[in-house]
Coordinates of C-alpha atoms and ligand atoms in Angstrom, one line a residue:
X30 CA 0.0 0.0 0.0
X31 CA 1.3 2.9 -1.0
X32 CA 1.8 6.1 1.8
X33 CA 1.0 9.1 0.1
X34 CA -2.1 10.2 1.1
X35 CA -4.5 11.7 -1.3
X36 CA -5.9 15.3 -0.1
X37 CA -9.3 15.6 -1.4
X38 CA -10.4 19.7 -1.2
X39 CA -13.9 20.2 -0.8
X40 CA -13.7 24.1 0.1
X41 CA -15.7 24.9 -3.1
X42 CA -18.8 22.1 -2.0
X43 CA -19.0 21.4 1.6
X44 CA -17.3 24.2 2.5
X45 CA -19.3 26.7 -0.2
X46 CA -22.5 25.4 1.6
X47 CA -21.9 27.6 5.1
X48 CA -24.3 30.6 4.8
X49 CA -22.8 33.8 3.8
X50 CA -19.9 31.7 2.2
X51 CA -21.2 31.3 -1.2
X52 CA -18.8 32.3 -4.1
X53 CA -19.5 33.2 -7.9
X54 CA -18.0 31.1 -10.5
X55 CA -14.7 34.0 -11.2
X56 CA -14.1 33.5 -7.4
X57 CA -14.3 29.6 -7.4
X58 CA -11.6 29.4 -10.6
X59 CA -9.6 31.6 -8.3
X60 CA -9.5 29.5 -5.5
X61 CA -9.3 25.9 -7.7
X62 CA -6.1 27.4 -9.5
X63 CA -4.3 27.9 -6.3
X64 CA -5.6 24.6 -5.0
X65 CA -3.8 23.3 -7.4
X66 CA -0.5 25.2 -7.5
X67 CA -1.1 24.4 -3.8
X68 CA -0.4 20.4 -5.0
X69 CA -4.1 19.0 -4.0
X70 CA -4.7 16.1 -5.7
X71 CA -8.6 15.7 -6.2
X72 CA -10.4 19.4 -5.9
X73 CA -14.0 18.9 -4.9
X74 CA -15.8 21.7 -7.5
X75 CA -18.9 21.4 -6.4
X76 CA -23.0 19.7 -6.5
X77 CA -24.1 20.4 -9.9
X78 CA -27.8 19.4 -9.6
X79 CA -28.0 21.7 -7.1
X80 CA -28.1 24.8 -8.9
X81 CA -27.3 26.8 -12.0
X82 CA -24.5 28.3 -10.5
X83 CA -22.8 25.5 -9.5
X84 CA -23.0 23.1 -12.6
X85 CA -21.2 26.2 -14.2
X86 CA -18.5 26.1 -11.2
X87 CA -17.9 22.7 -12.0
X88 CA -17.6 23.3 -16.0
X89 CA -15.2 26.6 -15.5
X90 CA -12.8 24.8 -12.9
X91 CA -13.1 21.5 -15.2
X92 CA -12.0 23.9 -18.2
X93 CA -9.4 25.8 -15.9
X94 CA -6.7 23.3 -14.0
X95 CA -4.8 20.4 -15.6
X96 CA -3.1 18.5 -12.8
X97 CA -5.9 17.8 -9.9
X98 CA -8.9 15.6 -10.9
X99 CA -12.0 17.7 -10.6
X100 CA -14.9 16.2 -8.9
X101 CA -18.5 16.7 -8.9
X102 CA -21.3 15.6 -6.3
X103 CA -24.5 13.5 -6.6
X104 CA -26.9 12.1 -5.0
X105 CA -27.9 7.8 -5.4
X106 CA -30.1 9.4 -8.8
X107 CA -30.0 9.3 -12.0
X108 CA -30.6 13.0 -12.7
X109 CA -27.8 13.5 -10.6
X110 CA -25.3 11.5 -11.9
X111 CA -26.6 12.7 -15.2
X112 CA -25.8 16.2 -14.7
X113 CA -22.9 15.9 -12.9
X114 CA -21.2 14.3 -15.8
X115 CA -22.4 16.7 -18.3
X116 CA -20.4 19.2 -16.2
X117 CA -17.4 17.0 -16.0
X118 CA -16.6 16.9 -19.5
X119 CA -14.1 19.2 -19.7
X120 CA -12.1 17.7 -16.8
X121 CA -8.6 16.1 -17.3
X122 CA -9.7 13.7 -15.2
X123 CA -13.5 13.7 -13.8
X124 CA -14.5 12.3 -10.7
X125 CA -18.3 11.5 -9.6
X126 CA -18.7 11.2 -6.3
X127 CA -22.3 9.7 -5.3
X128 CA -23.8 7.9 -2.3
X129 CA -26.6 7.4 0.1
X130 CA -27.2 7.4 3.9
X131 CA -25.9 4.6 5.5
X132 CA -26.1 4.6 9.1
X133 CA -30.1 3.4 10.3
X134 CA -30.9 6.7 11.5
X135 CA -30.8 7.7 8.0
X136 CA -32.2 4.8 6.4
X137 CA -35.1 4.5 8.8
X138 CA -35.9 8.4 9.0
X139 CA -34.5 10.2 6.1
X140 CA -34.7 7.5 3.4
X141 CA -37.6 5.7 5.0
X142 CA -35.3 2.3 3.7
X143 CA -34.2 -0.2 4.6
X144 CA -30.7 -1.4 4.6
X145 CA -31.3 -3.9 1.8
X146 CA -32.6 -1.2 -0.4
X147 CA -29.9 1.3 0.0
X148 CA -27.4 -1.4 -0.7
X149 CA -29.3 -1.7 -4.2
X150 CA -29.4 2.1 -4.6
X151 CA -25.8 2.6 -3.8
X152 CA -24.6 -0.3 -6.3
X153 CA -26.5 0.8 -8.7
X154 CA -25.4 4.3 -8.4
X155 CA -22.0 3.0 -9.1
X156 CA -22.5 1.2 -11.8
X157 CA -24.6 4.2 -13.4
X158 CA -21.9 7.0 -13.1
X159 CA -19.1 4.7 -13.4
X160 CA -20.2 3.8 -16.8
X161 CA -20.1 7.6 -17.9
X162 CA -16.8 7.1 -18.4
X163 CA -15.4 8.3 -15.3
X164 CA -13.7 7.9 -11.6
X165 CA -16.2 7.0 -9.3
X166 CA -16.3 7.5 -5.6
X167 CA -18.5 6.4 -3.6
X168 CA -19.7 8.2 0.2
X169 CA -21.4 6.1 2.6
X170 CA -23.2 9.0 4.5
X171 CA -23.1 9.2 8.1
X172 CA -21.1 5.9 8.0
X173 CA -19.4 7.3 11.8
X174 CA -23.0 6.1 13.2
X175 CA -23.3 2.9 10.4
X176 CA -23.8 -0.7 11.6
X177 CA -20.2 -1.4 10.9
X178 CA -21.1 -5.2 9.4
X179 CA -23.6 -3.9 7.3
X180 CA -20.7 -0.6 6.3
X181 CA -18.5 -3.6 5.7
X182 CA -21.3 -5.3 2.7
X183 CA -21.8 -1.9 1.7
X184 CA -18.6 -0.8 0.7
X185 CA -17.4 -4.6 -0.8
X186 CA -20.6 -4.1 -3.0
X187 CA -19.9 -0.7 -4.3
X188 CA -15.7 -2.1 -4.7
X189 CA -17.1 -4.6 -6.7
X190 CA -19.6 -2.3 -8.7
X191 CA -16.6 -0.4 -9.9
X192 CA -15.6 2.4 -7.1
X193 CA -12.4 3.5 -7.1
X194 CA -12.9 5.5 -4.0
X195 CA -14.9 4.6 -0.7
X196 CA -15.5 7.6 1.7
X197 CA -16.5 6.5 5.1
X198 CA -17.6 10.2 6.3
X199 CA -18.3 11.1 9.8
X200 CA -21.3 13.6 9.0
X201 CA -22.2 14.4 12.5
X202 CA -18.7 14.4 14.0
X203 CA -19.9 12.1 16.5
X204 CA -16.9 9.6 16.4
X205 CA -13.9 9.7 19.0
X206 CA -11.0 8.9 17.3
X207 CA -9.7 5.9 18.5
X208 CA -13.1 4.3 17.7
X209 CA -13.1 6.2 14.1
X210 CA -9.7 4.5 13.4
X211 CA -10.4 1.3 14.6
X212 CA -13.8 1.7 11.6
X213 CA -10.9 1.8 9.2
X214 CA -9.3 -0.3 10.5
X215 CA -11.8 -3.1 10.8
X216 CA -13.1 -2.0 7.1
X217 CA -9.5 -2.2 5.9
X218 CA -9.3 -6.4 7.4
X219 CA -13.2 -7.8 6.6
X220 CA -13.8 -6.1 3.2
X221 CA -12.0 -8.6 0.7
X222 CA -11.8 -6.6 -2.3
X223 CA -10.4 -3.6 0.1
X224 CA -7.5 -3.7 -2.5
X225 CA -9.1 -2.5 -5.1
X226 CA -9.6 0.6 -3.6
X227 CA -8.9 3.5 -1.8
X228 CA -10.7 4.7 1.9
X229 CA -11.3 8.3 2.1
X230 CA -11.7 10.0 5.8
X231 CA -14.6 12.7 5.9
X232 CA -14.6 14.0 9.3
X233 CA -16.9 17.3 10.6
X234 CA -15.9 18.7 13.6
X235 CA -19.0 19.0 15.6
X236 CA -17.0 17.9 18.7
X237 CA -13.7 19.1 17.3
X238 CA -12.5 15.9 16.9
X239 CA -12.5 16.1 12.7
X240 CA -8.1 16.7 12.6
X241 CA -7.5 14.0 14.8
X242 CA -10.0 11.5 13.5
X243 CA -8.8 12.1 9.9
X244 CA -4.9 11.3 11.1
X245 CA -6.6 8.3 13.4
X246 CA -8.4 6.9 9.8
X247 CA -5.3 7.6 8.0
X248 CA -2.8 6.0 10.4
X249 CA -5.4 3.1 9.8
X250 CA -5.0 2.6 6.6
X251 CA -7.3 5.5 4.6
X252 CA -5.1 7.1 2.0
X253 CA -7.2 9.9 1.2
X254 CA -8.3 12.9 3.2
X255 CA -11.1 15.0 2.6
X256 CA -10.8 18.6 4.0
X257 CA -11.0 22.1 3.4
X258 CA -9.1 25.6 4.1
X259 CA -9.1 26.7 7.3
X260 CA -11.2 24.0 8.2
X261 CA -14.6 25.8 6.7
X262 CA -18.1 23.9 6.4
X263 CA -21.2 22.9 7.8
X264 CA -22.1 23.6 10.8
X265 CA -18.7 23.7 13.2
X266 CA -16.6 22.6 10.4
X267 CA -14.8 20.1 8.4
X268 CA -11.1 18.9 8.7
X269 CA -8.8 21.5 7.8
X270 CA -6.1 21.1 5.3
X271 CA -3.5 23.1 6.3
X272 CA -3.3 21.1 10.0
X273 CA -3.9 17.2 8.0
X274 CA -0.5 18.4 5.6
X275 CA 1.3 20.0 8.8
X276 CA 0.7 17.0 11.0
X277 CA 2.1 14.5 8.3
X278 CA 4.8 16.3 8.0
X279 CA 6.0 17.2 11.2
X280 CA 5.3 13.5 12.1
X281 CA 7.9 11.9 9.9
X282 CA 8.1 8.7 12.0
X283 CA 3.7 8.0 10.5
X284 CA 5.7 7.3 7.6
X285 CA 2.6 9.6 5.6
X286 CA 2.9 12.1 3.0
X287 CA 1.0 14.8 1.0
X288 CA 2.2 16.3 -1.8
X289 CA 1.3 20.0 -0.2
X290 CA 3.6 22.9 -1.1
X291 CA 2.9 24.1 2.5
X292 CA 4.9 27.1 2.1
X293 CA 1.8 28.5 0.1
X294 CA -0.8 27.5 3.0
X295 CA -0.9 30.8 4.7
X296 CA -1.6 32.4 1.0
X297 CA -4.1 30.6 0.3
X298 CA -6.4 30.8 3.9
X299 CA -6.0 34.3 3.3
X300 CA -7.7 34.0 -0.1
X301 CA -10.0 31.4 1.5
X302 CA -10.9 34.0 4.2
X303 CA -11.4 37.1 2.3
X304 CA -12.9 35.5 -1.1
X305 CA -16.0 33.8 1.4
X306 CA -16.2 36.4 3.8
X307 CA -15.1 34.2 6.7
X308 CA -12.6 35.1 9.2
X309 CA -10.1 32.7 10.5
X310 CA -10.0 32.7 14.7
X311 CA -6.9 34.2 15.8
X312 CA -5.8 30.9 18.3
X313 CA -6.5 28.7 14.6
X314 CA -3.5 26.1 14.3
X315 CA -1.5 26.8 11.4
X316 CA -2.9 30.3 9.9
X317 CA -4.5 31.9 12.8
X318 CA -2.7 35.1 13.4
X319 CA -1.1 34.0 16.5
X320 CA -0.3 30.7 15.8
X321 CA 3.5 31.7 15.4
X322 CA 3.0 34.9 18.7
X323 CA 4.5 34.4 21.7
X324 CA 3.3 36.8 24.2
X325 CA 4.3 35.5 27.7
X326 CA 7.5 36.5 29.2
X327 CA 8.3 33.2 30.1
X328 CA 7.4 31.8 26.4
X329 CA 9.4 34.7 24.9
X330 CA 12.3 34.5 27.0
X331 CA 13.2 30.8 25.8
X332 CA 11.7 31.4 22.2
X333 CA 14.2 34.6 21.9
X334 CA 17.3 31.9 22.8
X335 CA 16.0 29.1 21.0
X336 CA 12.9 29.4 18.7
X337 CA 12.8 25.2 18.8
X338 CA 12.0 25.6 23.0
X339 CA 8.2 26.9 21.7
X340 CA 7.9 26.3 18.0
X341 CA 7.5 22.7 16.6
X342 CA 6.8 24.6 12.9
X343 CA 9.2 27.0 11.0
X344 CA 7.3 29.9 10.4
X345 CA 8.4 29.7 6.6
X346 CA 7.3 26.1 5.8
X347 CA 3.5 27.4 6.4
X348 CA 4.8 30.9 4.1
X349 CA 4.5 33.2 7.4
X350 CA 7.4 35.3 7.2
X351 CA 8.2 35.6 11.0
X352 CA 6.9 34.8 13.9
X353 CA 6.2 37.6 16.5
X354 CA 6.5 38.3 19.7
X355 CA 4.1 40.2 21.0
X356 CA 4.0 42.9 24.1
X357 CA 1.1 43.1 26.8
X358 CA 1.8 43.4 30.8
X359 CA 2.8 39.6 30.5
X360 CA 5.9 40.4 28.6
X361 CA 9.0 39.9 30.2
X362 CA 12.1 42.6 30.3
X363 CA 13.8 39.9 27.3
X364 CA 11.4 40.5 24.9
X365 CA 11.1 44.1 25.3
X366 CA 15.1 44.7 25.0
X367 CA 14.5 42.2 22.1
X368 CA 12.0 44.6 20.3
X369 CA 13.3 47.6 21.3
X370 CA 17.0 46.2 20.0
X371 CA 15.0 46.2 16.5
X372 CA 13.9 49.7 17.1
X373 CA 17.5 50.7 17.1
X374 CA 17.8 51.1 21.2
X375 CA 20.5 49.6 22.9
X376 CA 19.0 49.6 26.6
X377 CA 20.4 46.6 29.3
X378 CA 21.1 46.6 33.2
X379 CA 19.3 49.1 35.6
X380 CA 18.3 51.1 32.9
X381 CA 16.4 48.4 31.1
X382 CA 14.6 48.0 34.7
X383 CA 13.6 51.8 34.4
X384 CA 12.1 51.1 31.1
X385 CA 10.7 48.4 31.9
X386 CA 8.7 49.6 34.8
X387 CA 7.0 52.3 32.7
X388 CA 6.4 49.9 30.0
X389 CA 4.7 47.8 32.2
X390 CA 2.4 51.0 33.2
X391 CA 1.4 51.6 29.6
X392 CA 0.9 47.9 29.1
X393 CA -1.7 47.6 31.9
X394 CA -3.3 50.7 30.5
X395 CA -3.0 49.6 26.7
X396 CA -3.4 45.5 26.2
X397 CA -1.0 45.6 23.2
X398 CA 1.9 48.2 23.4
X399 CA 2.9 48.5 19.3
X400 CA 6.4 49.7 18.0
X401 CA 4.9 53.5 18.2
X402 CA 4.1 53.5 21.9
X403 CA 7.8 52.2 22.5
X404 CA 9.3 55.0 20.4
X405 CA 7.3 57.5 22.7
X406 CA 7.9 55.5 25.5
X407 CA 12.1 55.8 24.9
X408 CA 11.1 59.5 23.9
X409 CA 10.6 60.2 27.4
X410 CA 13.4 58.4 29.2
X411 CA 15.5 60.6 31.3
X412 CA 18.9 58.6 30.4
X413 CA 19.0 56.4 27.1
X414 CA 21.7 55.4 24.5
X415 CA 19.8 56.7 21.5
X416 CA 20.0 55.1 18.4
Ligands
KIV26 O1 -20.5 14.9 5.4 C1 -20.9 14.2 4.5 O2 -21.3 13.1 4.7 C2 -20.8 14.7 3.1 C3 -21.0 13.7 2.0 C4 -22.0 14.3 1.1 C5 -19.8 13.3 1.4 O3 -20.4 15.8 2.9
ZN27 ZN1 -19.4 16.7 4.7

């Protein structure tokens, strides 16, 4: 088996579907052409059934990147799968990805089914869009909650209906993910055509669990992750990108791998966050805009001798240019002769004690003192080594 993982974007469909997030057609080509450059392998373009709009999304980004395969979403139909692969044509290579509910909740009260019946659906589903001439994947929905026997037949039916691609998504984010990898893990051992294709993690992050049950899949034996930029979609999310591709690779020893240019990550959330309107919280791993700020004086004190004592990422592998240290009351008299250093003033000994005593004042009075205060601040120093 091989251990590159797959990363599946679905920013422009699951992630498009958060109110207030929806994008026109210019913006989605946009974002799928620095998917791409950004080395995604599958990019998820959107539902084309579901609207106008989106069967165009899906025809513009089919027409508009080369390298990732572009993928479209249906439903267990025939209409569906029929317009879906209208849309595709222009793709490279075109992906359908269709599927039903699979866990009894849905099957009982959405689909008003039965589990013999969706097994039918979902097989023949397969067999429809995979003889349009394309790659077909195939999602069992809801499959965190499935009977895992009966998500075992389910997915060695739709292997041997011709998918190339099984997603086993946890829709509600209800898994833990020890339990969520063992899924895999028992779906990886009891299916018996499991080699004929790949598992694809789909985690939501209703519990915030969706990072660490994609890596717990993965570390299972999944090989493809489905995520999005800064971790956008339904509800409280889906699994972000930018932390699946940092975690595989600051975890050598899983012996996983993207093909991520994860220098370009910070670029892109920034696209991601001003193209859907859709800021990123501040404390987010990877892009937030402290995740490389240190703003304790202890935590500044050993970053300042040794950035390794509290950063496990280089700044510059995400494409931050720096990280920053940042100056409240909590700051300790290091990092302020640190900043003030790169302000041109020289200050140590008792008179860095003066100094720091009046920052300290301004501090408690001002959260955040910034490189301006500091200047007035020095301004009015009786005895200072100007610069
Ligand atoms: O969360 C989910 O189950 C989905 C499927 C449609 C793949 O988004
Ligand atoms: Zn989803």
């Amino acid at each position: 088996m091989s251990n590159k993982v797959q990363i599946f974007d679905t920013t422009l469909r699951d992630g498009e579907q958060v109110p207030g997030c929806q994008l026109k057609t210019e913006d989605k080509v946009i974002i799928a052409r620095e998917l791409e450059a950004l080395g995604v392998d599958v990019i998820e373009a959107g539902f084309p059934i579901s609207s106008p709009g989106d069967f165009l999304s899906v025809v513009e980004i089919s027409k508009a990147v080369k390298e990732p395969v572009v993928c479209g979403l249906t439903r267990a139909k025939k209409e569906d799968i029929d317009v879906a692969a209208e849309a595709l044509h222009h793709a490279k290579r075109g992906r359908i990805h269709t599927g039903i509910g699979a866990s009894d909740v849905h099957i009982k009260h959405k689909f008003r089914s039965s589990r013999e019946q969706v097994l039918e659906q979902g097989v023949w589903a397969v067999k429809y869009a995979k003889a349009k001439g394309y790659e077909v994947e195939f999602y069992a929905e809801d499959a965190g909650r499935a009977d895992l026997t009966f998500l075992a037949q389910l997915t060695e039916a739709v292997i041997a209906a011709g998918a190339d691609v099984v997603n086993i998504p946890d829709t509600t984010g209800y898994c833990l993910p020890h339990l969520y990898g063992k899924r895999i893990q028992y779906l990886m051992e009891n299916v018996k055509n499991i080699d004929r294709a790949i598992l694809s993690v789909h985690c939501h992050n209703d519990l915030g669990l969706a990072t660490a049950n994609t890596v717990a899949g993965l570390i299972h034996g999944a090989r493809q992750a489905e995520v999005t930029i800064n971790g956008i979609g339904e509800r409280a999310g889906n699994t972000s990108l930018e932390e699946v591709a940092m975690i595989l690779k600051t975890h050598q020893d899983l012996g996983l791998y993207t093909d991520i240019k994860s220098e370009r990550l910070y670029e892109v959330s920034l696209l991601v966050r001003d193209l859907m309107h859709m800021p990123v919280q501040p404390n987010k791993a990877i892009v937030g805009k402290n995740a490389f700020a240190h703003s304790s004086g202890i935590h500044q004190d050993g970053f300042l001798k040794h950035a390794e004592n509290y950063e496990i990422i280089n700044p510059a592998d995400v494409g931050v240019s720096a990280s920053s240290i940042v100056l409240t009351a909590r700051s300790g008299r290091a990092a302020l002769r640190h900043r003030l250093s790169l302000l041109g003033f020289q200050v140590s000994g008792e008179e860095l004690n003066t100094v720091y005593e009046n920052f300290l004042l301004l501090a408690d009075e001002k959260g955040n003192v910034e490189d301006d205060d500091l200047i007035v601040l020095m301004a009015n120093q009786p005895v200072l080594v100007r610069p």
